[in-house]
Coordinates of C-alpha atoms in Angstrom, one line a residue:
X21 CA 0.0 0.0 0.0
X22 CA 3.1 2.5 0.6
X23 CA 4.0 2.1 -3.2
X24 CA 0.1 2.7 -4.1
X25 CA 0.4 6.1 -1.9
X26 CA 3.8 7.1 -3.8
X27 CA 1.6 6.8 -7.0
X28 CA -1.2 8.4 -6.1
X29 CA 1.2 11.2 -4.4
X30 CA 3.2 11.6 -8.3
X31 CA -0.3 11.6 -10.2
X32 CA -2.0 14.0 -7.8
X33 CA 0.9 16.7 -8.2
X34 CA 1.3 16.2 -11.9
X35 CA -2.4 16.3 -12.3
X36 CA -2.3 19.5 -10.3
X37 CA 0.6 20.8 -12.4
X38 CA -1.2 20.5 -15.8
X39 CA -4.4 21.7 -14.6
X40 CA -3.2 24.9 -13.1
X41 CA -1.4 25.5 -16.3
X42 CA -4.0 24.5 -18.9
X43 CA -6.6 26.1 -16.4
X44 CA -8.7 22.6 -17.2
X45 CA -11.9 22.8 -14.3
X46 CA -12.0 18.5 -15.2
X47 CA -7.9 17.7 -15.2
X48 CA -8.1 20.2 -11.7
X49 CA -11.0 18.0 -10.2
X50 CA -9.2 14.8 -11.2
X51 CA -6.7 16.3 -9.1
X52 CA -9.0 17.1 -6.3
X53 CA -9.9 13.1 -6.6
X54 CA -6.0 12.0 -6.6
X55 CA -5.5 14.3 -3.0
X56 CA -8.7 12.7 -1.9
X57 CA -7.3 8.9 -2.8
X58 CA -3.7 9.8 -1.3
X59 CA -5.4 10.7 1.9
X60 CA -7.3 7.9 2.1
X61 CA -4.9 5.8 1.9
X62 CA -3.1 7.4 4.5
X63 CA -6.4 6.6 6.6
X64 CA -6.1 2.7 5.3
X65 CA -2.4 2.5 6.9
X66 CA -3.6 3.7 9.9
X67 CA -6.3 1.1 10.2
X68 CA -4.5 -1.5 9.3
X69 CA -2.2 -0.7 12.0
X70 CA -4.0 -0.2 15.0
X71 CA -6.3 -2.8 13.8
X72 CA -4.2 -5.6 15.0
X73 CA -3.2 -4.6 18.6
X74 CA -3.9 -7.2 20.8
X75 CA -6.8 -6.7 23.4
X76 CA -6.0 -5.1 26.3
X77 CA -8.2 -4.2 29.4
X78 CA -9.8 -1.1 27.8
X79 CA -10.7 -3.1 24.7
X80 CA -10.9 -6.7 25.9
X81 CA -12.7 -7.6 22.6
X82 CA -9.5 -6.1 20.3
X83 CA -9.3 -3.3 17.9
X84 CA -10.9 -4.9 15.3
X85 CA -13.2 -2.3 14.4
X86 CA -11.0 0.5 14.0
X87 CA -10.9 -0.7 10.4
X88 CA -14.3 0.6 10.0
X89 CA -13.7 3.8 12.1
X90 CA -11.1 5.2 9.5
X91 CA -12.8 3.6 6.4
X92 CA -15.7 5.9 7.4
X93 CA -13.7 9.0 7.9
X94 CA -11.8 7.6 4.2
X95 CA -15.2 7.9 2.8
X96 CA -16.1 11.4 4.1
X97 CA -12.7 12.4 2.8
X98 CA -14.1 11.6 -0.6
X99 CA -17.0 13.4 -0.3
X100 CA -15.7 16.4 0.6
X101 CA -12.1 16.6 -1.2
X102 CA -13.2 14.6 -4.4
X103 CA -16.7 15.1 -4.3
X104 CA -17.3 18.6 -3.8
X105 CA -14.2 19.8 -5.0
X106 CA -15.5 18.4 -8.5
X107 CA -19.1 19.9 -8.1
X108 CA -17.5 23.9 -7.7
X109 CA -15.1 23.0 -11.0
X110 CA -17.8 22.3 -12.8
X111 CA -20.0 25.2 -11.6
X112 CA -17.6 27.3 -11.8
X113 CA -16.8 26.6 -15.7
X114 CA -20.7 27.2 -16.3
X115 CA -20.5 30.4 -15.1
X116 CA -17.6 31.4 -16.5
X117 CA -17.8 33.5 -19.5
X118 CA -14.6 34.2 -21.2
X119 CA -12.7 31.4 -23.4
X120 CA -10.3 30.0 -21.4
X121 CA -7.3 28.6 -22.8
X122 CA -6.4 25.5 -24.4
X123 CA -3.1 25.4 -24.6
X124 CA -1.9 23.2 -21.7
X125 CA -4.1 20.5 -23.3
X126 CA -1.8 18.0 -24.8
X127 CA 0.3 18.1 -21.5
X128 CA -2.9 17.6 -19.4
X129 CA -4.4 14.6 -22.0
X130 CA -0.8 13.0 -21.8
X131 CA -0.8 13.5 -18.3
X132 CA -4.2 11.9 -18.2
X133 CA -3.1 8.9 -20.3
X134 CA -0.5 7.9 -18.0
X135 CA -2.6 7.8 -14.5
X136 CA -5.6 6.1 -16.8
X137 CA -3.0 2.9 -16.8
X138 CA -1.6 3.0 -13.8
X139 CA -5.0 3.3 -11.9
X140 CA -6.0 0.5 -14.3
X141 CA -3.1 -1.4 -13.3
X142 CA -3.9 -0.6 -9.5
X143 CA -7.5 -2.1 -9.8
X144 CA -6.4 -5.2 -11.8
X145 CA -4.4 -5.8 -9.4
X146 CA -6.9 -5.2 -6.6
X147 CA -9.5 -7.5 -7.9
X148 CA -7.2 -10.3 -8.4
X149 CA -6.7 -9.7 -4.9
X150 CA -10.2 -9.5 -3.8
X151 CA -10.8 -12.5 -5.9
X152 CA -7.8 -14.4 -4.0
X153 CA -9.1 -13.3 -0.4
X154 CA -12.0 -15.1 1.2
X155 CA -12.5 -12.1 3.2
X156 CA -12.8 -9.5 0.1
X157 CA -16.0 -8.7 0.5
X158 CA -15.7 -7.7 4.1
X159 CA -12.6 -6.0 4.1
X160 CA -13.3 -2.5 4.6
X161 CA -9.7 -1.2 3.2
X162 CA -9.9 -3.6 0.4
X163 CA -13.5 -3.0 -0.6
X164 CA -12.1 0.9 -0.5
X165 CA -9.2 0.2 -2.3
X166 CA -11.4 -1.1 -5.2
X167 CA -13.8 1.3 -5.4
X168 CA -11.3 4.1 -5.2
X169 CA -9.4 2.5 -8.2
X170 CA -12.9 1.9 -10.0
X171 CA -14.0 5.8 -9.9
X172 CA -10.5 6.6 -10.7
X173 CA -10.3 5.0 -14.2
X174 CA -13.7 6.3 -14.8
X175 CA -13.0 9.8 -13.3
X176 CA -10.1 10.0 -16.2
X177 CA -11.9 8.9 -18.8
X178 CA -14.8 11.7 -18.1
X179 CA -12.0 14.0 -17.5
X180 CA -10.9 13.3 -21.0
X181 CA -13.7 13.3 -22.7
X182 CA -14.4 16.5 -21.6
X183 CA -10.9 18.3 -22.4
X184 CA -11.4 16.5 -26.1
X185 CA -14.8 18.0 -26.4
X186 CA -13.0 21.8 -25.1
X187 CA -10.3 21.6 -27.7
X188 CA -12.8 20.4 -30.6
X189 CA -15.7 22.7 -29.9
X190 CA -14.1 25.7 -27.9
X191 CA -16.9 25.3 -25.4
X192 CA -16.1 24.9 -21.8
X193 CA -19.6 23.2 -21.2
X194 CA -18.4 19.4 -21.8
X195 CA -15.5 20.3 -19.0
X196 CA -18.3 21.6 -16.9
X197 CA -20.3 18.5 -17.1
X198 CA -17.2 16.1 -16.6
X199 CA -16.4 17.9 -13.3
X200 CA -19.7 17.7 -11.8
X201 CA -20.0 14.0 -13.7
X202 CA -16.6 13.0 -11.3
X203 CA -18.5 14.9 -8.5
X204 CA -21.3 13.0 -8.2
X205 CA -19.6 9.2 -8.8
X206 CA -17.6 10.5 -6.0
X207 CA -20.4 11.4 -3.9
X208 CA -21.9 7.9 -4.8
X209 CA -19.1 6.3 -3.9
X210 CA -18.2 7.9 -1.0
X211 CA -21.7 7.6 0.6
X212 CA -21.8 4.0 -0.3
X213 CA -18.5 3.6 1.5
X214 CA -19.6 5.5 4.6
X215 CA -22.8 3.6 4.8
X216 CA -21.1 -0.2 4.8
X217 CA -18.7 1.3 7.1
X218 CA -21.4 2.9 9.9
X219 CA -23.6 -0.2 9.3
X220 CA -20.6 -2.4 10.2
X221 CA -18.8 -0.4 13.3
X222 CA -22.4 -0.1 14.9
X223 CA -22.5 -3.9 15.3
X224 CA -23.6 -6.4 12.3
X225 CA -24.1 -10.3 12.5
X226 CA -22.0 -12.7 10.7
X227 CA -24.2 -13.7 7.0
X228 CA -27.0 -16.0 7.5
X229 CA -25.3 -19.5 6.2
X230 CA -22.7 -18.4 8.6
X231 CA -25.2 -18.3 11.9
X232 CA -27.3 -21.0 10.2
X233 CA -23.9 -23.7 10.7
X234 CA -23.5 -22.8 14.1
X235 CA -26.8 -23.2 15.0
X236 CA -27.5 -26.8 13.3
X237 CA -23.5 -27.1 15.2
X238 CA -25.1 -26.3 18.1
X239 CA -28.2 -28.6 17.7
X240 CA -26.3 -31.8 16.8
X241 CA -24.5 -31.4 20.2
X242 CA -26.9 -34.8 22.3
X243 CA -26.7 -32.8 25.3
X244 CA -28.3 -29.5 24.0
X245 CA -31.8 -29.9 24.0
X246 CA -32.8 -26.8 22.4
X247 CA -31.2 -23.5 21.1
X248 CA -33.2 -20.8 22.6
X249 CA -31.3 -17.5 21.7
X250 CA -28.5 -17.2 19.2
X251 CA -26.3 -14.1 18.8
X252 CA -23.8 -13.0 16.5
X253 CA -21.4 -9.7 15.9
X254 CA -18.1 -8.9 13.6
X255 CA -15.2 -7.9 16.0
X256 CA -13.4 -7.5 13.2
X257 CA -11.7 -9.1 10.1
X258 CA -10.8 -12.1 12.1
X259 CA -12.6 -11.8 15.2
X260 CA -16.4 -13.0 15.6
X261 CA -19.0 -13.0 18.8
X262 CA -21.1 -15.9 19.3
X263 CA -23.2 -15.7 22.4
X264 CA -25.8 -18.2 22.6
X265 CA -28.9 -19.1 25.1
X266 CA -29.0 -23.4 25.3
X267 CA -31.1 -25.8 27.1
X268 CA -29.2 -28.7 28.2
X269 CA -30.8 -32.4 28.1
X270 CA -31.2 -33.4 32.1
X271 CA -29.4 -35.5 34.3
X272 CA -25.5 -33.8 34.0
X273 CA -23.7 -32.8 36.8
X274 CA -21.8 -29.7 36.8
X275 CA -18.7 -31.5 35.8
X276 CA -20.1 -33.0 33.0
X277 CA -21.6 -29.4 31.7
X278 CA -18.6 -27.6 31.9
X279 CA -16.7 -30.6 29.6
X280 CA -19.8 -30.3 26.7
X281 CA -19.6 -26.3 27.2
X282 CA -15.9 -26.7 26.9
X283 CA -16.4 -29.0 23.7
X284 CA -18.9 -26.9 21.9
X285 CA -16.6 -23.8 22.2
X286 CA -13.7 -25.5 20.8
X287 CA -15.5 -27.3 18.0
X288 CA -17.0 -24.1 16.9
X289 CA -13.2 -22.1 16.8
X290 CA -12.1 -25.5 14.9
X291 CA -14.6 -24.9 12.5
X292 CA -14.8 -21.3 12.1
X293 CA -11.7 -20.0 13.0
X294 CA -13.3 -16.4 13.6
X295 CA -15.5 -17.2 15.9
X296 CA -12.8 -16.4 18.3
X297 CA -15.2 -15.0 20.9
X298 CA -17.6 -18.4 22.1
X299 CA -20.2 -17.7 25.2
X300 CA -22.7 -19.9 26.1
X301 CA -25.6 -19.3 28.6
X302 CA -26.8 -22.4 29.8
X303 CA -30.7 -22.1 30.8
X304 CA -33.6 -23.6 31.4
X305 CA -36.1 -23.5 28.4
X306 CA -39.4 -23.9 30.3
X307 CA -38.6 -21.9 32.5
X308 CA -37.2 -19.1 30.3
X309 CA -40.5 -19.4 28.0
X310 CA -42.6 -18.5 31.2
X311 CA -40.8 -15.7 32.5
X312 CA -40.9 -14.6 28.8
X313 CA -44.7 -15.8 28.7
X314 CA -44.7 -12.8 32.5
X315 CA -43.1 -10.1 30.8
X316 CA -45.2 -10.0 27.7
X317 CA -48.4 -10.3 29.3
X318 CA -47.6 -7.8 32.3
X319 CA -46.4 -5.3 28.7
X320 CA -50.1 -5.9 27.9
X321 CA -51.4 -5.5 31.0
X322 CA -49.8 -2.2 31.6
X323 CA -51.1 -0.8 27.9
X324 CA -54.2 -1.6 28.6
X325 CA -54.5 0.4 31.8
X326 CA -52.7 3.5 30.5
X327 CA -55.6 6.0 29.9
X328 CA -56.1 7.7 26.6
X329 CA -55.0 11.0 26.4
X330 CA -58.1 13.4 26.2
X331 CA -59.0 15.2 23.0
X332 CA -60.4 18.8 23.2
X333 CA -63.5 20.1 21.7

């Protein structure tokens, strides 16, 4: 990731370069977008990082989540740097009245060329990546890196398109529409980021075929009787919650309950090696179901006797 930062470091200052001397609003907001990527990558570093500190009596369930933390604050980075950056070129260029130049062009097409292949190089080599990893799809820097790469290949080829269409027609309007073109996938992207990433460092379950194994795992155990309660939550990459609610069969002595609990933890670790973080709560179903059976009917009992508020004439 270091070498992907150097890159994005050299493209964002020569994309900078050419716009400020062509005076191009679409090669200045593809510049916008290349400091936006550098920092987020910076962000990515950092979570990757302090991601894997070991658990420590502040944060005895690990650091897991910080991952998601700076992904979000990647995606907000986009929004604001990239996104809305790109939205004032291309207002900007609307209202601008004079013909601006076109004579730093050529540089900023050639300049243009050369970050289209090696962000296309970039995402080839993330998705081969993501591809590779069983945990693509949940990695938040990975899912982040592709999606940066993805808008940046297509953020050229608007930016492009527009410049082509300024040099051919001597109108500014196609650069205008590029800008705000790169503005909004930005803005798309970026709040698609943020929203995996809030969804995920509020607290999500593992997928359902996931909690479905555990659970039939849990019911071919002969001493569990029932599964009354099962509960799941991403730690992180590599760490898992399972906290389930289980009614034994009768008859076993403490001993012998502490052996199966001890069991059942380890076979589920074996299995999924994730699901690093194994509690079990042994109860008693029947008498669980009527407490339950209490609380819902005194939650009746107490609607019913809470008088409607009066309505004035």
């Amino acid at each position: 990731m270091l070498v992907a930062l150097g890159a994005n470091l050299v493209i964002a200052a020569a994309k900078t370069a050419a716009g400020l001397f062509s005076g191009s609003p679409a090669l200045l907001s593809e510049a916008a977008h290349s400091v936006a990527d550098s920092l987020n990558e910076v962000f990515l570093l950092l979570s990757l990082r302090r991601s894997r500190r070991a658990p420590d009596s502040d944060h005895p369930f690990g650091y897991g989540k910080e991952r998601y933390f700076w992904s979000l604050l990647a995606a907000v980075g986009i929004f604001v740097l990239g996104g809305c950056f790109s939205f004032y070129q291309g207002i900007h260029a609307l209202g601008g009245t004079e013909d601006e130049s076109r004579s730093g062009y050529v540089a900023g097409l050639a300049v243009l060329l050369i970050a289209l292949l090696a962000e296309g190089a970039s995402l080839l080599k993330a998705v081969v990546q993501a591809r590779r990893s069983d945990e693509g799809a949940d990695d938040p820097a990975l899912r982040t890196v592709l999606a940066e790469d993805s808008t940046a290949v297509i953020g050229v080829l608007f930016a492009a398109a527009g410049m082509v269409i300024h040099m051919t027609t001597g109108n500014a309007l196609g650069e205008a529409i590029a800008s705000m073109a790169i503005g909004a996938l930005l803005m798309v992207v970026a709040f698609t980021l943020g929203r995996t990433a809030h969804h995920q460092l509020i607290g999500v379950s593992v997928d359902a075929e996931l909690r479905d194994g555990i659970r039939e795992l849990l019911l071919g155990q002969g001493e569990i009787d029932t599964v009354e309660e099962l509960l799941t939550m991403r730690l992180g990459l590599d760490s898992t919650l399972v906290a389930a609610r289980i009614d034994l069969v009768g008859g076993l002595d403490s001993e012998r309950v502490e052996e199966v609990s001890l069991r059942i933890r380890r076979d589920i670790h074996a299995k999924w090696p994730t699901a690093d973080r194994v509690f079990l709560d042994i109860t008693d179903a029947g008498t669980e179901r009527e407490a339950r059976t209490t609380r819902e009917r005194r939650a009746i009992d107490s609607d019913a006797s809470t008088p409607e508020p009066e309505h004035r004439q």
